[in-house]
Coordinates of C-alpha atoms in Angstrom, one line a residue:
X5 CA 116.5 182.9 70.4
X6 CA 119.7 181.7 70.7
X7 CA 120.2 179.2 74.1
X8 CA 123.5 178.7 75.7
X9 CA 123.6 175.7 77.8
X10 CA 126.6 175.6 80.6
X11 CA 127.0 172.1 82.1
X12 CA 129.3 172.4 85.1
X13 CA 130.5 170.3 87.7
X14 CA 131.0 172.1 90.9
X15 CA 132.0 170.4 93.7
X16 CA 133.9 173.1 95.5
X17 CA 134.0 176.6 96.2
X18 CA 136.6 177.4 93.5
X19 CA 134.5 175.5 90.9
X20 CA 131.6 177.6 91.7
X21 CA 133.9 180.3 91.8
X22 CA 134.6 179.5 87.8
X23 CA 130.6 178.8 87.3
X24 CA 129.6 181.7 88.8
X25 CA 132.3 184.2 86.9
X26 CA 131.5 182.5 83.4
X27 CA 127.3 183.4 83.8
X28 CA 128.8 186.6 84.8
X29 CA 130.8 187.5 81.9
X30 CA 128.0 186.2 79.7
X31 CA 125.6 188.5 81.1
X32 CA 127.5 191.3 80.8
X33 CA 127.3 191.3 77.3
X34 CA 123.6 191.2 77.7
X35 CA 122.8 189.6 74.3
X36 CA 119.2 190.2 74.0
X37 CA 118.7 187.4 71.8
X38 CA 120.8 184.6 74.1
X39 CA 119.0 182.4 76.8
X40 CA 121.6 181.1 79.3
X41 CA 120.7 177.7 81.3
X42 CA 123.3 176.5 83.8
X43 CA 122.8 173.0 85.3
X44 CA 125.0 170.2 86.9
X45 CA 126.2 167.3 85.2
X46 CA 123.1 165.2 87.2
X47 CA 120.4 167.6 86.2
X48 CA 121.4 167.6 82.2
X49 CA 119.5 164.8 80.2
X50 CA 119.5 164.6 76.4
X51 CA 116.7 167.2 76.3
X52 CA 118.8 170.0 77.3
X53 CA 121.2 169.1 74.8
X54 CA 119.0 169.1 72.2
X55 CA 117.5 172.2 73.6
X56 CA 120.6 174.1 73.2
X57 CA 122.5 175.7 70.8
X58 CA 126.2 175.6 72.3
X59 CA 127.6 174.3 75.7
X60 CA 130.6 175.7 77.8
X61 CA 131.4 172.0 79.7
X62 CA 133.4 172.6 83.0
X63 CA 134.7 169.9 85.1
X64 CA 137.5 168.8 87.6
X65 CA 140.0 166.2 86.8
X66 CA 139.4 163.1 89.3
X67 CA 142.3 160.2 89.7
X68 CA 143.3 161.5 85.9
X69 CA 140.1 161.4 84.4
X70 CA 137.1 163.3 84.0
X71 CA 134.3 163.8 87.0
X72 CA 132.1 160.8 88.0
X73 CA 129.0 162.9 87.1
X74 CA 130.6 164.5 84.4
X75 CA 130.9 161.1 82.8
X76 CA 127.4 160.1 83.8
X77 CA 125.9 162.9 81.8
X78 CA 127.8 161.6 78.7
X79 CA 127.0 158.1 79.2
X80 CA 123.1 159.2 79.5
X81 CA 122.9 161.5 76.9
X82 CA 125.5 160.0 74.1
X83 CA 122.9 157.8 72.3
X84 CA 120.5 159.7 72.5
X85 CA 121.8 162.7 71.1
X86 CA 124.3 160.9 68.9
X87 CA 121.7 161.5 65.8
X88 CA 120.4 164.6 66.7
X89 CA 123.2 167.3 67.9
X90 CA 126.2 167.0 65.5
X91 CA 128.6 169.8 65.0
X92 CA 127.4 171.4 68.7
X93 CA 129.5 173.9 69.4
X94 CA 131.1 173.2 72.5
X95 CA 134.2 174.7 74.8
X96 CA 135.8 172.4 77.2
X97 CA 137.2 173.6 80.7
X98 CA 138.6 171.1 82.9
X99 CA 139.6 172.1 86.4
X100 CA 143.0 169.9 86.9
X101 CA 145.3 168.7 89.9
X102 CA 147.5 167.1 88.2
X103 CA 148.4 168.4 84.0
X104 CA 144.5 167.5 82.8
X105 CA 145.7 165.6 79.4
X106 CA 143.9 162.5 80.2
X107 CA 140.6 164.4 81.2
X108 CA 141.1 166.4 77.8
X109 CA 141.1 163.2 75.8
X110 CA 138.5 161.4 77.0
X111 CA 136.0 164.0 76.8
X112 CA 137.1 165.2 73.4
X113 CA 137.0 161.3 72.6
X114 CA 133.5 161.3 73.5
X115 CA 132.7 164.5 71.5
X116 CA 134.0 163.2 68.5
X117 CA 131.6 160.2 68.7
X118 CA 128.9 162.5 69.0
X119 CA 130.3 164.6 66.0
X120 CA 130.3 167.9 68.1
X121 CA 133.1 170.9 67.1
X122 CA 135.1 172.2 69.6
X123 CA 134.9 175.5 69.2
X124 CA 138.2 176.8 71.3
X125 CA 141.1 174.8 72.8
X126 CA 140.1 173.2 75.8
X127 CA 141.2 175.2 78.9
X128 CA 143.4 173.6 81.2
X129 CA 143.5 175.4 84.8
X130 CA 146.0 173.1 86.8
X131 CA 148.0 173.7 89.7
X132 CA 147.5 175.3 92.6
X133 CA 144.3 178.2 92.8
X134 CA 144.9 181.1 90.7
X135 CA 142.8 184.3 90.4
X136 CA 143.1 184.4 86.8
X137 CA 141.0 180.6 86.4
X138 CA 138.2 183.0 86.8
X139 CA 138.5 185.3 84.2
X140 CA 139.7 183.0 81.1
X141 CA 137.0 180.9 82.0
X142 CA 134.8 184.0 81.6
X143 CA 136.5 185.1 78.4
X144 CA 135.5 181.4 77.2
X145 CA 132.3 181.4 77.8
X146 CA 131.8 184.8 76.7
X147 CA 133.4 183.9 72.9
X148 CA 131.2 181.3 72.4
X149 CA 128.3 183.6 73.6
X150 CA 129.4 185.9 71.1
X151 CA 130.1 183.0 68.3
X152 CA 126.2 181.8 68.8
X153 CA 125.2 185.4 69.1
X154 CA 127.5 186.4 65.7
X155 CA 125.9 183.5 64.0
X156 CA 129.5 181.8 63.3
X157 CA 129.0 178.5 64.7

């Protein structure tokens, strides 16, 4: 069984929005061997990382910088899953205000400490509200669904 762990921050409508529209695509492809788990930032402790076998991390940019709770969930889970998940494939998207870049770097900071491969470019959706968050964010989510599922991460 391959497990698919989304770890999303979702403090507003339009984040639940992208949430919701990334389980959806992944469902679609109804990849009988893939169990999907979504969970906040505050509900995620090292045992669901280790459970999984890939993560989709959302998150809004706050002040420049990554979530509050988004940053909690790395600073409880970083040692003690620093040994056990290297080279977790992950996919980054950061819902942004302002341009993201200093959200982007610190979280792929952090992944690099705990070894973990980015598995696509991190997906910036800045600016104002745009329809179209909804679907890359799907299409994200659904390619490393299918990279698990494909065995080629």
């Amino acid at each position: 069984m391959i497990k698919l762990l989304f770890v999303c921050h979702c403090p507003s409508a339009n984040t639940k929005t992208l949430r919701d529209s990334a389980a959806h695509g992944v469902r679609q492809m109804k990849l009988e061997n893939l169990e999907l788990r979504i969970q906040t930032p505050a509900a995620t402790d090292a045992g669901d990382v280790e459970w999984c076998n890939g993560i989709v991390l959302g998150t809004t940019e706050n002040f420049g910088y990554m979530a509050g709770m988004t940053k909690d969930f790395f600073e409880r889970i970083y040692y003690p899953c620093l040994n056990s998940t290297p080279g977790l494939p992950v996919a980054l998207y950061i819902r942004a205000g302002e341009d993201g870049t200093g959200t982007k770097t610190s979280i792929e900071r952090i992944m690099t400490g705990l070894r973990w491969k980015l598995v696509a470019d991190p997906l910036i959706l800045s600016g104002n509200w745009d329809a179209n968050f909804q679907d890359q964010v799907s299409e994200l989510a659904m390619t490393v669904a299918a990279g698990l599922d494909a065995g080629i991460y």
